[in-house]
XYZ file of C-alpha atoms in Angstrom:
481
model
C 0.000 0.000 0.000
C 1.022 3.490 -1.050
C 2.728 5.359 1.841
C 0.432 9.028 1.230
C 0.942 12.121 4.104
C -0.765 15.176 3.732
C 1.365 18.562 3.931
C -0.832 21.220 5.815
C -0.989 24.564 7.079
C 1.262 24.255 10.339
C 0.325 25.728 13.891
C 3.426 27.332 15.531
C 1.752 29.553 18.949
C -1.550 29.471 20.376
C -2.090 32.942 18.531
C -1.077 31.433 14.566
C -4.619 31.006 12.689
C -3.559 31.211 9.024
C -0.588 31.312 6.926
C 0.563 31.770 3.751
C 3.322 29.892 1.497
C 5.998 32.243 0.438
C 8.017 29.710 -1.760
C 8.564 26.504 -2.607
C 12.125 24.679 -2.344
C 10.447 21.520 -3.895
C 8.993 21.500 -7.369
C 5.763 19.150 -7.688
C 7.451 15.347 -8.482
C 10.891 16.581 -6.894
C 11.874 14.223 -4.116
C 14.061 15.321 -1.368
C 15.225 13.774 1.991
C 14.820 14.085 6.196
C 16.036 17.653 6.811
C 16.075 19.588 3.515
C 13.920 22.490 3.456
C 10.559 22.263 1.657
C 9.145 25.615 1.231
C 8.847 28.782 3.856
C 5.850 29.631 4.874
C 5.022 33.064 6.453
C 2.520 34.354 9.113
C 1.797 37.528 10.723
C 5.068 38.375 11.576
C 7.697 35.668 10.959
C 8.899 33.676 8.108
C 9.603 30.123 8.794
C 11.815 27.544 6.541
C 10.027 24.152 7.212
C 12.203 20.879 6.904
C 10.301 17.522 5.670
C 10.882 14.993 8.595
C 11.086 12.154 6.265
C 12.175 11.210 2.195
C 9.664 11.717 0.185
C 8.050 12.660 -3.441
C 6.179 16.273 -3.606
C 3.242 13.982 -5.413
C 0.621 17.517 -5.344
C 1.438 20.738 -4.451
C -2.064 22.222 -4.266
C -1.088 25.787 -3.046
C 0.898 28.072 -4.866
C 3.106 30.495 -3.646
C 1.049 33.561 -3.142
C -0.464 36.689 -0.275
C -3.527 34.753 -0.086
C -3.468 32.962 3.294
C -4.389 30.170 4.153
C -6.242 28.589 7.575
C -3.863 26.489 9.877
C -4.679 22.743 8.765
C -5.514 23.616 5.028
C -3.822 20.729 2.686
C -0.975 22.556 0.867
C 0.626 20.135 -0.911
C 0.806 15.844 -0.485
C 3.547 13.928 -0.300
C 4.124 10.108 -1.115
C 6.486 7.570 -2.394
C 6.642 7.253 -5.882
C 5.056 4.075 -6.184
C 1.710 5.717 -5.445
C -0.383 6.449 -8.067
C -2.089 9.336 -9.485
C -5.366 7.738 -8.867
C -4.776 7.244 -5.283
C -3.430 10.439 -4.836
C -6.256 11.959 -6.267
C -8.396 9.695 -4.208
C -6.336 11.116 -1.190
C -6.789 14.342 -2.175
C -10.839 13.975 -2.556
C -11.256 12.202 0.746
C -8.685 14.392 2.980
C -10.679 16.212 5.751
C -8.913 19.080 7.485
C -8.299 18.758 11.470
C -9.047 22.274 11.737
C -12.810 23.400 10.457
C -11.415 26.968 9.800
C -12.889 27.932 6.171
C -12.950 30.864 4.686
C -16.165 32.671 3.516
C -16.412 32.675 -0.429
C -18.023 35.023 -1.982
C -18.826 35.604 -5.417
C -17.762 38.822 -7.543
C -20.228 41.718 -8.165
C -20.469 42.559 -12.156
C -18.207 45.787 -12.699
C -20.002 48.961 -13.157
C -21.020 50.101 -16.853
C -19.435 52.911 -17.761
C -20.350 56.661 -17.491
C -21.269 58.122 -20.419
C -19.063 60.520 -21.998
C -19.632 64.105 -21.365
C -19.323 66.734 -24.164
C -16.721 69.732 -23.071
C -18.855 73.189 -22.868
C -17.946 75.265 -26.089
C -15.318 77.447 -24.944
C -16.523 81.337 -24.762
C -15.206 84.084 -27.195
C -12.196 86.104 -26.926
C -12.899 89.837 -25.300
C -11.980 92.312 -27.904
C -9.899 94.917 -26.657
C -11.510 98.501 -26.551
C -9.815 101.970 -25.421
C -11.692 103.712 -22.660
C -11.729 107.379 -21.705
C -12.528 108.424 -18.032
C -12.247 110.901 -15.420
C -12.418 107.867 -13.023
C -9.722 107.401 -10.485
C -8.378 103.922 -11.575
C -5.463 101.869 -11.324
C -3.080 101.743 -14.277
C -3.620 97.644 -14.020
C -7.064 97.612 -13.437
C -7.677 100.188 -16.721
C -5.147 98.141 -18.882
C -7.348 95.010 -17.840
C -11.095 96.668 -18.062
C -9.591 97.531 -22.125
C -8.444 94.288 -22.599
C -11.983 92.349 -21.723
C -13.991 95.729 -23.101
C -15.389 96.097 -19.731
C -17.693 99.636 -19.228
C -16.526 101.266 -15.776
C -19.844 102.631 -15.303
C -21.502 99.994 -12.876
C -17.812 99.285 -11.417
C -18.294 100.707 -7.939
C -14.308 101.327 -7.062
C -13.225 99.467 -3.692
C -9.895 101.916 -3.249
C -9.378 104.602 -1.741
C -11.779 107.911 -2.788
C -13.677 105.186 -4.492
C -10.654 104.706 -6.819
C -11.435 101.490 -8.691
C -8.204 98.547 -7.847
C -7.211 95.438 -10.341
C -9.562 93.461 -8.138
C -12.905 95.850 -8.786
C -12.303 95.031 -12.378
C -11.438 91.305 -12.158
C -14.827 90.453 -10.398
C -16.778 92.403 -13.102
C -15.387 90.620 -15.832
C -16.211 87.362 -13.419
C -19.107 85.385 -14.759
C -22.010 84.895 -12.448
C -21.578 82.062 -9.919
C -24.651 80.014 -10.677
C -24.737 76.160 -9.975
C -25.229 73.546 -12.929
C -27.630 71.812 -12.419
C -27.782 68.264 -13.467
C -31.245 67.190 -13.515
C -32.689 64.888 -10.990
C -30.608 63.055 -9.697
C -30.376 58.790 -9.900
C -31.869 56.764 -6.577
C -30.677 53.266 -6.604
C -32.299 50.534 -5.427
C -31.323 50.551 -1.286
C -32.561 46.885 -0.871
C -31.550 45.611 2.669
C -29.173 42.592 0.877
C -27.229 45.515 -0.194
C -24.704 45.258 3.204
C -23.015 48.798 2.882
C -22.726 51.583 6.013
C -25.074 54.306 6.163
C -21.701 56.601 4.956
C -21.255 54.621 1.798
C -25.215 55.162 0.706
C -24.699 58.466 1.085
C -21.761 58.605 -0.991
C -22.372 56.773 -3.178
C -25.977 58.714 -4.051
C -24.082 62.200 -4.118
C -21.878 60.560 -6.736
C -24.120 58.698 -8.632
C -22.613 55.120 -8.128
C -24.427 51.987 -8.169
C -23.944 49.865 -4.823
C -24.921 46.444 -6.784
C -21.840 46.674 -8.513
C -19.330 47.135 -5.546
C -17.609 44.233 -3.577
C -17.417 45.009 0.383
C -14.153 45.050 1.691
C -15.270 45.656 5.793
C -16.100 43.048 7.825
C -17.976 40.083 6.676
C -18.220 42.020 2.922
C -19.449 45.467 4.029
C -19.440 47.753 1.660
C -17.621 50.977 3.314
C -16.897 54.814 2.297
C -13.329 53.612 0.722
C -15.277 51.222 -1.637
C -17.203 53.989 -2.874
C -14.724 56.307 -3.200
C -11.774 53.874 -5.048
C -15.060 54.230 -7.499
C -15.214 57.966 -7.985
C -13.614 59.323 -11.280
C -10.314 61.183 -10.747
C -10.587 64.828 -11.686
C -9.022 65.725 -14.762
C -5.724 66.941 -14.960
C -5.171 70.701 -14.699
C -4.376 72.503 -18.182
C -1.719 74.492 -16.765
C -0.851 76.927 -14.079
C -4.125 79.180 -13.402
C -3.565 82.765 -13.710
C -2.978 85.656 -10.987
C -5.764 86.939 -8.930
C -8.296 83.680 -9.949
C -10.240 82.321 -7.450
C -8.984 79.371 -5.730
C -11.269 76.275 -6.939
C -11.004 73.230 -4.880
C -10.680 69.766 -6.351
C -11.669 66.244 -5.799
C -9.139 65.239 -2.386
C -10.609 61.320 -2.663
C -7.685 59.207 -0.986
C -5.578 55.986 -1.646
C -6.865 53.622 -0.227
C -4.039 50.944 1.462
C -5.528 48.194 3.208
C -3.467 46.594 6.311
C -0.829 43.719 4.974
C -1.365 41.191 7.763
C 1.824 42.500 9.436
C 0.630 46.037 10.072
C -3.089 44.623 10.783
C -1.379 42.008 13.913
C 0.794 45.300 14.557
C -2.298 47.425 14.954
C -4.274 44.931 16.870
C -1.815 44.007 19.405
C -1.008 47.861 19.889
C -4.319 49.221 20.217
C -5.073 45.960 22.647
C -2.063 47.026 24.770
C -2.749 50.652 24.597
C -5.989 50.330 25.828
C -6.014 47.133 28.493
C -2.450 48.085 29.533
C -2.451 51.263 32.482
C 0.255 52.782 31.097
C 2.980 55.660 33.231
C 5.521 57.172 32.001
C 8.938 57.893 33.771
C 11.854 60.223 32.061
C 15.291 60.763 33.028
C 18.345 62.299 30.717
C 21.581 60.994 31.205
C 25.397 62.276 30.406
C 26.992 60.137 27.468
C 29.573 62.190 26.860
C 31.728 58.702 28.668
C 29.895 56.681 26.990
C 30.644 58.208 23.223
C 34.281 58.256 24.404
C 34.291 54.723 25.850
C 32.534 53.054 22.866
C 34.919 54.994 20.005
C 38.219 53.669 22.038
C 36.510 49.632 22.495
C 35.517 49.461 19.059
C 39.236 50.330 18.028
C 40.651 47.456 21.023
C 38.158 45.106 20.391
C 37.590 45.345 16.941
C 34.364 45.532 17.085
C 31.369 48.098 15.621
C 28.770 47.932 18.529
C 26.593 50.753 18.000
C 25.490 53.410 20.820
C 22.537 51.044 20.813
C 23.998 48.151 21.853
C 25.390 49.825 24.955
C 22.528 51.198 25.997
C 21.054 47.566 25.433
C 23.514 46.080 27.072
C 23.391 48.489 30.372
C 19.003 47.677 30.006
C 20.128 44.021 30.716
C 22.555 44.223 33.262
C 20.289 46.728 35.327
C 17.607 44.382 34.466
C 19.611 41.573 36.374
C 20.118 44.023 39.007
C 16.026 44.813 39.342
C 13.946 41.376 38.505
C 10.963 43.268 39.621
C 10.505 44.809 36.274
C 12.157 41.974 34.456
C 8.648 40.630 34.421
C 6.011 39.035 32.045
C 2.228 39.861 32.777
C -0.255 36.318 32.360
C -3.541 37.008 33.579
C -3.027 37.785 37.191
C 0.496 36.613 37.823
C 3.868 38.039 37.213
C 6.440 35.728 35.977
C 10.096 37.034 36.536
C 12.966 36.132 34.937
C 16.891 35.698 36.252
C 18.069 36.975 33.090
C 17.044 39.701 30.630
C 15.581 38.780 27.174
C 15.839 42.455 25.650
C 14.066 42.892 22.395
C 14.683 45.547 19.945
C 12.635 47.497 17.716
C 13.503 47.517 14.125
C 11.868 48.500 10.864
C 11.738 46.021 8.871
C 10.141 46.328 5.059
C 6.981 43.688 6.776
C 6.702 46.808 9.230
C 7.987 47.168 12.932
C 9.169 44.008 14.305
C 10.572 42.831 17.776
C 13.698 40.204 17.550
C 15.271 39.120 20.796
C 18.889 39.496 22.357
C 18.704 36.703 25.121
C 20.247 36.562 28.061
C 21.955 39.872 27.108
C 22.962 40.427 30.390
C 25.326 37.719 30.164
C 26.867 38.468 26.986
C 30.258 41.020 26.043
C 29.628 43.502 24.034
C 31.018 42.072 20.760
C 28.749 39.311 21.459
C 25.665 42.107 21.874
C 26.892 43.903 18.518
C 27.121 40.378 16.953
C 23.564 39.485 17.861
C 21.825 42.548 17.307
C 23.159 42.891 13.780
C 22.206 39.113 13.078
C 18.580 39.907 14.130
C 18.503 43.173 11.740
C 19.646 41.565 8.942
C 17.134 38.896 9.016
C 14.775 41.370 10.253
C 15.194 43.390 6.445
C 15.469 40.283 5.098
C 12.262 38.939 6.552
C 13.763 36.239 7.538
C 12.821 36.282 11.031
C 11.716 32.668 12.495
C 9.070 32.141 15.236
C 12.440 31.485 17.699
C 13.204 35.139 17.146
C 10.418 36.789 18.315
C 8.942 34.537 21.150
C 9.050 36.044 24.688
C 10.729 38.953 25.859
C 11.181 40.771 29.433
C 11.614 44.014 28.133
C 11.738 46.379 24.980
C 14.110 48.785 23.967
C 13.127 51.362 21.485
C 15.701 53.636 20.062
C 14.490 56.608 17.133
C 17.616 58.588 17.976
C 19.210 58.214 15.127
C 16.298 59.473 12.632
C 16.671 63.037 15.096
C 14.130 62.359 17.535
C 15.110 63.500 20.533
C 12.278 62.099 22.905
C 9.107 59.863 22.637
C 6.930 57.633 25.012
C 6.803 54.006 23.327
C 3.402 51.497 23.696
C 4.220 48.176 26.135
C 4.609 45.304 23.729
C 2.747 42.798 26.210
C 3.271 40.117 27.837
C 6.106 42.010 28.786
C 5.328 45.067 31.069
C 8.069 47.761 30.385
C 9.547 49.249 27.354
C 12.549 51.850 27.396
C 12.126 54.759 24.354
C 15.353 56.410 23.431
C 16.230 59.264 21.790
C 18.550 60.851 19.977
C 22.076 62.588 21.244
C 21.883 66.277 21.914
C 24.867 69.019 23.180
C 23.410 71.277 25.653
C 24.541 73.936 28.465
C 24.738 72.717 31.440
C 26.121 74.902 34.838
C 29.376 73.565 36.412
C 29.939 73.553 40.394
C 32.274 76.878 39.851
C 28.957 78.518 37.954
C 30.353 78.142 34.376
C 29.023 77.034 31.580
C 30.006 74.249 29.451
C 28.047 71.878 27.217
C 27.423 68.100 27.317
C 25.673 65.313 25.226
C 22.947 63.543 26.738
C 20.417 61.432 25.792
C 16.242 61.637 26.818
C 15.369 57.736 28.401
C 11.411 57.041 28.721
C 10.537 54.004 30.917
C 6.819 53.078 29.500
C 5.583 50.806 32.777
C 2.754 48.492 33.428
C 1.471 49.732 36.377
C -0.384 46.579 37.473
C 2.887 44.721 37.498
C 5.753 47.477 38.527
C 5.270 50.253 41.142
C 6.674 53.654 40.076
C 9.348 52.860 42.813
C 10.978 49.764 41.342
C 10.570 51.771 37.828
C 12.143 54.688 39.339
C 15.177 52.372 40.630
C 15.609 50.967 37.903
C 15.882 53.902 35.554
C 18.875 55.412 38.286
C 20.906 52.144 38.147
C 20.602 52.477 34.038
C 21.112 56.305 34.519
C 24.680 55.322 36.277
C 26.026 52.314 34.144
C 25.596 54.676 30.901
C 27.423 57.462 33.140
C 29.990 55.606 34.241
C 30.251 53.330 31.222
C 33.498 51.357 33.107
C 30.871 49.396 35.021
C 29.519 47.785 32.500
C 32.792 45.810 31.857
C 33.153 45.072 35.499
């Protein structure tokens, strides 16, 4: 008997509900062995290389590569030895029943609108002949050489200057046509029938602009038929003819926007942020702190080590050790416990093209600071790659969140739960500062915000831990102690 296995959507986390394949490394009838990787397959914010776990022939690969996801236990692709026939892979095939009843709603597509019909331009109006005009009228040299161009009489021109002298402007808005609205006849109703599912917003919309909800495909919640569908449906105005001339009215134009639905990075991103900002009772706590030692401490290890840790790293690296030092906020929030940790799993923020994601450094407390530099760049560079695996991104005691170095000079950054602190850095600045004699001299320093979980850290502990940090990026010596 034929040895047939499905391939299906794996599960990695309790959170993982769909998935999509991002490329096969196995070409349908390509056999490979125990260990070679089969394809990567990508979820919300990781991309995983899966390895077969046994030899095999890639009999039926029945998803492509491809955005669409797919639910966790769908049948991707089925393996088999190649003694097994087409027939009983097909049979396979038509009797496999997914583990997991996830499926997602179909729905059909809407006919596309008919198109508008083609409105004639208006004939465009005469030229003004020019005309000479006498007068004892005070008027403008401008306003007379325009009032002769457009043969405009003076006589119901009521002058706006001074002594009732008539300005450019007087003349401009006689030779104005009357603003009078165009009407377009009555306009047409559509059918509202109730198994049209659109928001009140989109009826209206779409009756002030004449557009037929039958024809539009929903893309809210459960089909829904919002304002975006309507307007990705309005006509773009038509391109100006040129620059309009000085002194005409300012007419406004069609602002309809591009409409850019979440990728399912940015829509996790936005979930689990608005979650945390919300459920999460946030404080704040800000310190600045000298780094004029640490600038000067970093540029001579770099040369004796040989190393290029960045003024991130360091600041990482201090996080972790004063993290060691303070396992009250080295915490995860679960429910109604606090789990703390002996050592400091310090994740860093980084902008990755998939949006902002959240590698690890573990156990940076216990590493050098070649071995922090090392790490950090490993994580970035899969991070642009998006080549970050599940392993990279699971857990975390704390954040650190550094914008210095696009100018920032100070922000407050959201918890990324379970953990319950995040530290927000900003970017170096020189100012004055007043010596113990009462000069002045200047000194970099850099803004810290602590972001806190209140329900699991006491501004106390917070506060302690931002002066140990405050003192190991002071007195940067320590850190190597």
């Amino acid at each position: 008997m034929a040895d047939i296995r499905p391939f299906c959507m794996p599960k990695w986390g309790i959170e993982m509900t769909e998935g999509n394949i991002a490329e096969w490394m196995v070409k349908e009838g390509e056999a490979f062995t125990k260990g070679q990787t089969i394809c990567l397959i990508e979820t919300d914010k990781i991309t995983n290389e899966v390895e077969a776990e046994y030899d095999a022939v890639a009999r039926r690969i029945l998803i492509g590569a491809g955005d669409e996801a797919h639910p966790v236990g769908a049948l991707l692709a089925v393996f088999a030895d190649a003694a097994a026939t087409d027939a009983e892979i097909d049979a396979f095939i038509a009797s496999f029943k997914p583990a997991d009843t996830q499926v997602a709603a179909k729905r059909g597509d809407a006919a596309p609108a008919a198109a508008p019909e083609p409105v004639a331009a208006p004939a465009a109006a005469p030229a003004p002949t020019p005309k000479k005009i006498e007068t004892n009228r005070p008027i403008s040299p401008e306003a007379l050489k325009l009032a002769e161009q457009h043969g405009v009489d003076l006589g119901p021109i009521e002058g706006s200057g001074r002594n009732g002298r008539i300005t450019f402007q007087d003349v401009y808005q006689a030779i104005q046509p009357d603003a009078r609205p165009t009407l377009k006849g009555p306009a047409t109703v559509y059918d509202e029938s109730d198994k049209i599912f659109a928001s009140p917003l989109a009826r209206r919309l779409a009756a002030l602009h004449g557009i037929d909800l039958a024809g539009l495909t929903g893309t809210g919640a459960r089909g829904r038929i919002s304002k975006a569908d309507v307007l990705a449906k309005v006509p773009a105005p038509a391109a100006s003819a040129g620059p309009t001339p000085l002194g005409s009215p300012f007419v406004p134009v069609a602002n309809s926007p591009q409409v850019v639905p979440f990728d399912k990075v940015r829509r996790i991103v936005a979930q689990r942020l608005g979650e945390a900002k919300r459920e999460i009772p946030h404080f704040y706590l800000k310190v600045s702190v000298a780094a004029d030692a640490l600038l000067a401490l970093r540029k001579t290890a770099n040369l004796v080590l040989g190393v290029k840790a960045s003024v991130n790293d360091y600041i990482v690296w201090a996080s972790s050790k004063a993290l060691a030092r303070h396992p009250d906020v080295n915490v995860q929030v679960h429910g109604e416990s606090v789990h703390r940790f002996a050592h400091a799993d310090v994740a860093i923020a980084v902008a990755s093209p998939k949006g902002l994601v959240t590698p690890i450094v573990r156990q940076a407390d216990r590493m050098r600071i070649d071995q922090i530099a090392a790490e950090t760049r490993r994580l970035i560079d899969k991070a642009q790659a998006g080549r970050l695996g599940f392993e990279d991104m699971d857990g975390g005691t704390f954040s650190v969140s550094n914008l210095g170095m696009m100018g920032i000079e100070e922000f407050s950054a959201i918890i990324n739960p379970p953990q319950a602190a995040i530290l927000a850095v900003g970017g170096v600045t020189r100012q004055a500062q007043e010596e113990d004699d009462g000069s002045i001299s200047f000194a970099s320093r850099i803004a810290l915000t602590l972001s806190v979980d209140h329900r699991a850290i006491d501004g106390a502990a917070g506060a302690s831990f931002l002066a140990t940090l405050k003192g190991l990026i002071e007195d940067p010596e320590t850190l190597f102690a």
